[in-house]
XYZ file of C-alpha atoms in Angstrom:
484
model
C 0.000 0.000 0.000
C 1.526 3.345 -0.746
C 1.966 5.866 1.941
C -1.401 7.869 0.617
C -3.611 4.901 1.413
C -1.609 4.314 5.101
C -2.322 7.788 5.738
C -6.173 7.494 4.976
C -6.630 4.303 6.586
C -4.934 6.441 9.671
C -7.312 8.974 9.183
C -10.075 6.601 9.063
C -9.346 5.101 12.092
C -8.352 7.797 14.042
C -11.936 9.869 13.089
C -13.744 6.126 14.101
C -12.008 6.199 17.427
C -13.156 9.552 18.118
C -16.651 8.790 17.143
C -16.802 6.106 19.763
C -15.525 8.164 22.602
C -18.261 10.921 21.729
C -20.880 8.648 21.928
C -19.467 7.726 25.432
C -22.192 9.779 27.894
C -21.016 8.767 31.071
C -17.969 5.931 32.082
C -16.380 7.477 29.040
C -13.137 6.735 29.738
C -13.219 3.575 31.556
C -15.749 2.417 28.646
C -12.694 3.555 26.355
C -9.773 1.957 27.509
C -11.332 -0.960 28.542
C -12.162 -1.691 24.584
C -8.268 -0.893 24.298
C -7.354 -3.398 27.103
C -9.472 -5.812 24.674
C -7.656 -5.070 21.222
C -4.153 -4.637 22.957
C -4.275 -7.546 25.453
C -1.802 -10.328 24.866
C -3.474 -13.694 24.105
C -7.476 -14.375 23.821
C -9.695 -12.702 26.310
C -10.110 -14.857 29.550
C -12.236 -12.717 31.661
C -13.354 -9.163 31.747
C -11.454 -8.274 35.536
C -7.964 -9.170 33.868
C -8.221 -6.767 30.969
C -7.623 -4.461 33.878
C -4.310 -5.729 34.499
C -3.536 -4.223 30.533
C -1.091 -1.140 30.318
C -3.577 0.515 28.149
C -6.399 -0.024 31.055
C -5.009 3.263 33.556
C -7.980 2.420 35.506
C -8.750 -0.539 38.574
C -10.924 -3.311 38.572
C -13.993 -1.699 40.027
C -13.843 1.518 37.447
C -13.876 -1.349 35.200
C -17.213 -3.021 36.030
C -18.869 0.840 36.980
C -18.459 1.076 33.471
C -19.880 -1.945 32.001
C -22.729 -1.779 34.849
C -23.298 1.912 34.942
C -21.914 2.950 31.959
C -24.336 4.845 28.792
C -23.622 4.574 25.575
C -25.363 6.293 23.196
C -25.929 3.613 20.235
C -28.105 5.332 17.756
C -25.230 8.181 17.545
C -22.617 4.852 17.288
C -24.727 3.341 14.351
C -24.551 6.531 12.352
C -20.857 6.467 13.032
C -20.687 2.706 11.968
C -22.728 3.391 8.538
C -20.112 6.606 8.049
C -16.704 4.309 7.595
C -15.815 2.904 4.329
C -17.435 -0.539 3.774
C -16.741 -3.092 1.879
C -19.017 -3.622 -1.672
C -19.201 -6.422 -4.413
C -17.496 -6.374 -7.737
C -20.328 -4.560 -8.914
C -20.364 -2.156 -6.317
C -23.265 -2.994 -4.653
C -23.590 -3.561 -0.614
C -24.081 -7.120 0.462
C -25.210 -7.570 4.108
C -25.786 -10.336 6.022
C -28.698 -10.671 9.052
C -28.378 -13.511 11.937
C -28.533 -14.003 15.251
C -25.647 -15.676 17.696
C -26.633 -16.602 21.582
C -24.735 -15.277 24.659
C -25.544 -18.263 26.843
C -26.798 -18.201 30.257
C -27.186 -21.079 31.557
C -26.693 -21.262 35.060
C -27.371 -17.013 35.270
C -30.750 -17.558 37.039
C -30.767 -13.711 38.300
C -30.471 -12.633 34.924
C -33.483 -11.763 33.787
C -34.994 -11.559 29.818
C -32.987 -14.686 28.843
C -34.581 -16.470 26.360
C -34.345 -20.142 25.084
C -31.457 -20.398 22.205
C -31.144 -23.295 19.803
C -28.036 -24.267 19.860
C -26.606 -27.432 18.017
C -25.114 -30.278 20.294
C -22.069 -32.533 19.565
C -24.453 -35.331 18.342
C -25.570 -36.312 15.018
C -28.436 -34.049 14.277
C -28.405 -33.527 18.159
C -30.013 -29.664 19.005
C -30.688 -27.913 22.316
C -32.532 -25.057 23.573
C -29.861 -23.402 26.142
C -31.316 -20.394 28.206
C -29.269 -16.825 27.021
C -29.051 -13.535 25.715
C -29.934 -13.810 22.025
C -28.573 -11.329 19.626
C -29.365 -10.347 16.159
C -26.597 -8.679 13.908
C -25.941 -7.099 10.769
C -22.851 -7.004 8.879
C -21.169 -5.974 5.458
C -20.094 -8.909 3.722
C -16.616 -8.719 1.291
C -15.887 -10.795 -1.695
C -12.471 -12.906 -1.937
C -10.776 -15.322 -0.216
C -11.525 -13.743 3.289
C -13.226 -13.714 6.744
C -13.716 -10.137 7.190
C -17.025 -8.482 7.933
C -17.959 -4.982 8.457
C -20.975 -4.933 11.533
C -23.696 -2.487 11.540
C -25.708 -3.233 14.046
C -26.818 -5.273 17.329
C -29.978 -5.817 18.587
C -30.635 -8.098 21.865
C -34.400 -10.081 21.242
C -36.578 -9.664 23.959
C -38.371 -13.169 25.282
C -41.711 -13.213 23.332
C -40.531 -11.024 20.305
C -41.502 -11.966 16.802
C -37.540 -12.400 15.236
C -39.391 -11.366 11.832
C -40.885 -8.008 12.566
C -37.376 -7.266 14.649
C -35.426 -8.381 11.872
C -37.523 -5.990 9.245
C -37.140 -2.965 11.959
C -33.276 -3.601 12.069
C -33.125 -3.763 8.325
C -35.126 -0.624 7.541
C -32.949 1.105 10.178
C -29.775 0.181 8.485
C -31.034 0.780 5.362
C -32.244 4.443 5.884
C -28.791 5.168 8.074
C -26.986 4.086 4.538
C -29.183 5.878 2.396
C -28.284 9.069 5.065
C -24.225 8.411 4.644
C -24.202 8.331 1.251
C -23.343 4.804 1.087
C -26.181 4.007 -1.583
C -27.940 6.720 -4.226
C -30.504 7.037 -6.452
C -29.178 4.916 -9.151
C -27.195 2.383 -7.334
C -27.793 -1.311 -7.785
C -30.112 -2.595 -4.757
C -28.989 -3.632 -1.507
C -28.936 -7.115 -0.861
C -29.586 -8.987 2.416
C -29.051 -12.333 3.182
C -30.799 -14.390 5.652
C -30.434 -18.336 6.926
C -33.457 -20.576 7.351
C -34.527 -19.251 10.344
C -35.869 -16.384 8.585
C -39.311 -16.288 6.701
C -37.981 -14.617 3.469
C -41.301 -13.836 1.925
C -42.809 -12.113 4.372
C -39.529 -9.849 4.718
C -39.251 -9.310 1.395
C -43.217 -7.870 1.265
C -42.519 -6.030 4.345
C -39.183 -4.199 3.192
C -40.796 -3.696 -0.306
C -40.542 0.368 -0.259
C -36.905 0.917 -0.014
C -34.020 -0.261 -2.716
C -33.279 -3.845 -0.944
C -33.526 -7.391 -2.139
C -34.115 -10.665 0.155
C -32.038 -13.811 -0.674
C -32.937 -16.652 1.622
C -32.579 -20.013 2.678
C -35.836 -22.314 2.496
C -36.023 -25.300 4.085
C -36.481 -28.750 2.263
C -39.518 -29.580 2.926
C -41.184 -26.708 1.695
C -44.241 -26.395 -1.293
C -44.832 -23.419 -3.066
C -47.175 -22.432 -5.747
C -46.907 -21.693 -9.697
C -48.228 -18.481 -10.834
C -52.157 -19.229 -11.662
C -52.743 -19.804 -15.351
C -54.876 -17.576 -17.967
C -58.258 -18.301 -16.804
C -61.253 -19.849 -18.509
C -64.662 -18.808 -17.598
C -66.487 -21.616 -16.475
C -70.213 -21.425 -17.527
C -71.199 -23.421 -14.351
C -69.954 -20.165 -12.474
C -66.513 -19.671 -9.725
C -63.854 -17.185 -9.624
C -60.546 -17.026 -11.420
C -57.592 -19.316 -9.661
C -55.442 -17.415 -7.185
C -52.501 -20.119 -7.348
C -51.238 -22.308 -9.613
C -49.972 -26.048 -9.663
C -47.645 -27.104 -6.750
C -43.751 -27.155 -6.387
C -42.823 -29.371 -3.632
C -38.983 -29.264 -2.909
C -39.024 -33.148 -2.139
C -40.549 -34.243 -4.991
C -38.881 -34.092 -8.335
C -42.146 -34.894 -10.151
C -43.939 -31.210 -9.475
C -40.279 -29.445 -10.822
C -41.334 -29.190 -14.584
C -38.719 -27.650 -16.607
C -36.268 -25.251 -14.760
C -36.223 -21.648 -16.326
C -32.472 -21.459 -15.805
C -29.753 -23.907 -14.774
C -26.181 -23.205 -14.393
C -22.902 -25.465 -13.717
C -19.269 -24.104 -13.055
C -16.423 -25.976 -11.618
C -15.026 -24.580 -8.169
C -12.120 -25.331 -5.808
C -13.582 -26.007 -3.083
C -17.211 -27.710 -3.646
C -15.948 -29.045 -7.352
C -18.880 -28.893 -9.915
C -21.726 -26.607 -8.729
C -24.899 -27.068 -10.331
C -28.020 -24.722 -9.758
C -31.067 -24.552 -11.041
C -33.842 -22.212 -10.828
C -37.912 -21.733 -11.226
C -39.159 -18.189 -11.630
C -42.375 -16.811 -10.137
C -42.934 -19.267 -7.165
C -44.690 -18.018 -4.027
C -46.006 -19.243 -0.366
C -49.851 -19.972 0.032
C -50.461 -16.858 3.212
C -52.852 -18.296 5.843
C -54.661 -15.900 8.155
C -52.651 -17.241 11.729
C -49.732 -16.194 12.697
C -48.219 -13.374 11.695
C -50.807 -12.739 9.306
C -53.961 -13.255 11.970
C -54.437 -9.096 11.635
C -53.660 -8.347 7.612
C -56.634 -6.646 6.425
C -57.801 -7.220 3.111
C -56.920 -9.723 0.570
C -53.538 -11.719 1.472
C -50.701 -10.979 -0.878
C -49.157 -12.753 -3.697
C -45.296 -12.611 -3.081
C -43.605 -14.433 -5.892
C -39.576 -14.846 -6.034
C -37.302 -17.275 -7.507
C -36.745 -20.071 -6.157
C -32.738 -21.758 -6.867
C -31.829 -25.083 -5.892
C -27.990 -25.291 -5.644
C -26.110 -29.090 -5.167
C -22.073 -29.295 -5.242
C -20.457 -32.101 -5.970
C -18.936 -32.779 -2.806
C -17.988 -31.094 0.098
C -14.470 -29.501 1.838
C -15.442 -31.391 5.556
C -16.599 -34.708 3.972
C -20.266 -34.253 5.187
C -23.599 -35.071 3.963
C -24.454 -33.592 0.579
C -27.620 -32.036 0.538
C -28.884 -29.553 -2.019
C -29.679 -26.084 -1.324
C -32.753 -24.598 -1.486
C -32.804 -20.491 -1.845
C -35.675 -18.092 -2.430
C -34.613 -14.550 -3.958
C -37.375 -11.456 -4.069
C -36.487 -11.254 -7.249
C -37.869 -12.592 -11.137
C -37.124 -13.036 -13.797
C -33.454 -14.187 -13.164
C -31.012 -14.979 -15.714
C -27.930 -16.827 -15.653
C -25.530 -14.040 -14.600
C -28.325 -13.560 -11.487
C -28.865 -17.114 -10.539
C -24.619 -17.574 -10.757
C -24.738 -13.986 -8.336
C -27.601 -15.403 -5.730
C -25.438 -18.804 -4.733
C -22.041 -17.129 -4.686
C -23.255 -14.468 -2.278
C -25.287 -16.971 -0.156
C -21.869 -18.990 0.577
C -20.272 -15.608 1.424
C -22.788 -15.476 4.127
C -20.654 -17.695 6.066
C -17.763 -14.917 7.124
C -20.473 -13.938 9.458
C -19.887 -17.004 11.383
C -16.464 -16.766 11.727
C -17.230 -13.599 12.908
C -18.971 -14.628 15.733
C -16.228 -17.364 16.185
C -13.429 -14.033 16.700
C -15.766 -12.546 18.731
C -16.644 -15.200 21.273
C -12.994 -16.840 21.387
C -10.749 -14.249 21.084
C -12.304 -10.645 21.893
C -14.274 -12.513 24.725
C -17.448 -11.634 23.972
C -18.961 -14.280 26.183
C -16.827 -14.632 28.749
C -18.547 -12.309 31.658
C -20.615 -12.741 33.670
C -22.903 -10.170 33.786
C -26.163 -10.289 35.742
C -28.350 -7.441 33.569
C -29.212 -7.449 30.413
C -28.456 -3.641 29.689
C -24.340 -4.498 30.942
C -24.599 -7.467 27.932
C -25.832 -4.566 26.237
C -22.890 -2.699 26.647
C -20.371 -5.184 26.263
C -21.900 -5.891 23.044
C -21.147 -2.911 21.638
C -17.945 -2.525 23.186
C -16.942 -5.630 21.271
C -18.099 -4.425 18.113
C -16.454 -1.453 18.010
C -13.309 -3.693 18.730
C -13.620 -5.849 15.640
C -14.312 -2.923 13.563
C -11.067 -1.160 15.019
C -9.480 -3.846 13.854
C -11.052 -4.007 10.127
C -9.729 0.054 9.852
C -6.168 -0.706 10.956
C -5.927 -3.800 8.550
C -4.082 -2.033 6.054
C -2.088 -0.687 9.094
C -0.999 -3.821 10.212
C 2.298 -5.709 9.821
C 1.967 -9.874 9.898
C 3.459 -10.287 13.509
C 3.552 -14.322 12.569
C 4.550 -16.660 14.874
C 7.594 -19.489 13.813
C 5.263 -22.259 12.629
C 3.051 -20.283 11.030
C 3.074 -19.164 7.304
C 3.828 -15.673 5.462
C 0.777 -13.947 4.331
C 0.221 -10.935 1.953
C -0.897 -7.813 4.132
C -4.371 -7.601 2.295
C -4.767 -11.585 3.673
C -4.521 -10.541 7.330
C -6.716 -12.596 9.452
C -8.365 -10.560 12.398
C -5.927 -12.326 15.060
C -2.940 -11.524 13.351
C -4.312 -7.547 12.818
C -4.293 -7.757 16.806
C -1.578 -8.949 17.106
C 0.383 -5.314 16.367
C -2.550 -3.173 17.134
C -0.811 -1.727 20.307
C 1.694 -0.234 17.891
C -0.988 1.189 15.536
C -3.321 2.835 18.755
C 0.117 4.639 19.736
C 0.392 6.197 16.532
C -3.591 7.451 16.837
C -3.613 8.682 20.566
C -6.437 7.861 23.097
C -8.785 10.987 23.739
C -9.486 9.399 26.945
C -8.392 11.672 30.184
C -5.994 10.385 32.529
C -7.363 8.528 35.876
C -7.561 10.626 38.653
C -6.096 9.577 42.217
C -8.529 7.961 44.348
C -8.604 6.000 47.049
C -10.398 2.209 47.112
C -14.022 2.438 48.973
C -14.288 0.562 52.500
C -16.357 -2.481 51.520
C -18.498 -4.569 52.993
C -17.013 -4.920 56.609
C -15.135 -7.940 57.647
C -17.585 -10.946 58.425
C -20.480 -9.835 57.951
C -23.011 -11.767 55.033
C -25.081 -10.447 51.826
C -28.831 -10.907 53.321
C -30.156 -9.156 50.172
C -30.508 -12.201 48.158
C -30.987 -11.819 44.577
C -34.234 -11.795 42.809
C -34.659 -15.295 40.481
C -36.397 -15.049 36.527
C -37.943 -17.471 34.737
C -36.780 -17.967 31.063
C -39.262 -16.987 28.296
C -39.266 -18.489 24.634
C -38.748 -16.368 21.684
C -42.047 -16.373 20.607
C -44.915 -14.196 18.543
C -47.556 -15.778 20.549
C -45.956 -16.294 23.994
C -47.202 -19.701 24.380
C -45.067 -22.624 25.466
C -42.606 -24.074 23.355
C -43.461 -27.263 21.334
C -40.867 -28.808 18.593
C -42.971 -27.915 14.643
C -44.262 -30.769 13.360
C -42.145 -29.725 9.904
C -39.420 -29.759 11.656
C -40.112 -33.817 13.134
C -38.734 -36.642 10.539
C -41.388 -38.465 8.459
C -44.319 -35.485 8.715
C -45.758 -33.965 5.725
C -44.406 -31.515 3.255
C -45.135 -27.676 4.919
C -47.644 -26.163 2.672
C -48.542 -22.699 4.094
C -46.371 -19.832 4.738
């Protein structure tokens, strides 16, 4: 990189860093320096009292949970900051982000109240568990390339009993309009493109988001049926209304496929010969329950494509099962149905996102008793990782002996932190120096906590708030889902 671009990415970090401690309203210096103690610390992050035992960390050990506990941070001024930095964009120049949610789990945190249940996969075959925890939806950029890197926008803790749909559109259409105010997408500019797992209903997003520039591309799962468009309509002399839907497409049974409107096969490194293929104009059959019980008036036609993707093996040697992706869009030609499954498997830099996050910034690790001080933490660590995303072209590759010589543009997030102590010195901390104090008396010698500490149930992320029961679609051997 030539010494221009060094001296913008500087820049860019430098004005970032600032940002952050402005939106710091009170703590603001503890809250500061301990998200230095957590980018300069030697080593992955054990627990949140030794990050006060960092040089960059001025402060003690109870400064450092006041802040966390008492701290305010000020997160709508931090997402307008987080929209502001220089993001990463497709070959086409378009903005590809990605939407899930990760746990913080709780298990054994009975005063801790709002935790929900999280699925969480065991260490069995096909083995899954719902673990009580702090469940958190994110969004974040998504690059192209060989890499890991993610740019987060946002974080948003779900409340027990909230619909993860309507959340998930409220996130989206924040993001979205913080963009559209940064100047990160204008008139003109190719859509925005969100990409979602299975957990997600993509229809129903898709018709909810339909008044700003985005575009849903979604994971179905397999044992889904959609409908055809209807076909031109005969009046019947006997009398009866026109047909609202078409013949069926169920994803398990070849038979109801018909002719695909476009199929595609390259070779790849990784997954060898890909092969997808894709129906245009397929929808969901709307029911009035759920989260449709209130629509008034006639229930909505949401047609997409629907792309059914199938590699020829796989890198860990697992099962190979075909894809199965619905995209808000129609009409999609080659070049689009090539564009949908590339930036699907790019959704996975999200998760090893959440992997740097959880077993090296720490995410995780403390044990906090109220929700708002996960809160906190949350953002703390996101404003780490994206630290570390700025001073990537900063970074030199501090390797260790066994390991291997990479280009600077290849940096891995460890390695970035690895030398970020030398970059922070070069960008100054606006935080004020400690003053003198002296530590507080304590609780006196012998004596007990008789306060004892209110106990929560856990709720169930649910729309209807009633009791958690496994979906029959989701048991072995049931019936193809039919409704949306």
């Amino acid at each position: 990189m030539t010494d221009s671009g060094r001296e913008d990415a500087l820049g860019d970090l430098v004005a970032f860093r600032q940002g952050f401690y402005d939106s710091l309203a009170r703590r603001g210096d503890a809250l500061f320096e301990l998200c230095e103690a957590v980018l300069c610390s030697d080593g992955p992050v054990r627990s949140m009292v030794g990050l006060s035992l960092a040089p960059e960390h001025r402060r003690g050990h109870g400064a450092l949970y006041d802040a966390v506990n008492h701290g305010r941070v000020e997160i709508d001024r931090l997402r307008t900051a987080l929209t502001q930095v220089r993001l990463p964009r497709a070959a086409d120049g378009r903005l590809v982000l990605a939407v899930d949610v990760s746990p913080w789990l709780r298990p054994d945190g009975a005063t801790c109240p709002d935790r929900s249940f999280c699925h969480t996969y065991g260490r069995g075959k096909d083995e899954h568990r719902m673990i009580p925890g702090w469940p958190y939806s994110i969004v974040a950029a998504l690059e192209t390339g060989g890499t890991s890197w993610t740019a987060p926008l946002d974080a948003q803790r779900l409340a027990p009993g909230a619909d993860v749909a309507a959340v998930t559109v409220a996130q989206i259409r924040d993001v979205t309009q913080r963009l559209i105010s940064a100047g990160q997408w204008r008139e003109g500019d190719p859509d925005i493109w969100f990409v979602l797992d299975a957990g997600y209903e993509g229809p129903r997003i898709a018709y909810l988001l339909a008044d700003l520039p985005v575009q849903i591309l979604a994971r179905m799962r397999s044992d889904r049926v959609l409908r055809r468009a209807a076909g031109a309509w005969v009046p019947n002399p006997a009398g009866g209304r026109p047909p609202k839907h078409g013949s069926e497409f169920v994803f398990g049974d070849p038979a109801t496929w018909q002719d695909t409107d476009v199929e595609t096969s390259c070779g790849t490194r990784l997954y060898g010969t890909v092969t997808a293929q894709a129906w245009d104009r397929l929808h969901p059959i709307l029911t009035r329950r759920a989260a449709w019980a209130g629509y008034e008036g006639e229930l909505p036609i949401i047609s997409g494509t629907v792309i059914r993707l199938r590699v020829e093996h796989l890198p860990s040697g697992g099962v190979n099962k075909p894809v199965w992706l619905w995209w808000s869009g129609v009409d999609a030609t080659a070049a689009d149905v090539d564009w949908c499954w590339r930036m699907f498997l790019r959704r996975f830099d999200i998760e090893h996102m959440f992997r740097m996050w959880k077993q090296t910034l720490g995410w995780t690790r403390p044990q906090l008793r109220e929700p708002e001080s996960a809160d906190r933490w949350t953002w703390l660590t996101l404003v780490a990782y994206t630290q570390l995303r700025l001073a990537r072209p900063l970074a030199d590759d501090l390797r260790r002996p066994w390991e291997k010589p990479v280009e600077p543009q290849r940096l891995t997030p460890a390695r970035v932190r690895r030398g970020f102590r030398c970059i922070a010195a070069k960008t100054g901390s606006p935080a004020d120096a400690p003053k003198p104090t002296r530590p507080g008396p304590g609780r006196p010698s012998g004596s007990k906590n008789r306060s004892r500490a209110a106990r929560h149930d856990v709720g169930r992320i649910l729309a209807t708030g009633e009791p958690y029961t496994r979906p029959a679609h989701h048991k072995k051997g049931t019936k193809p889902r039919r409704t949306g």
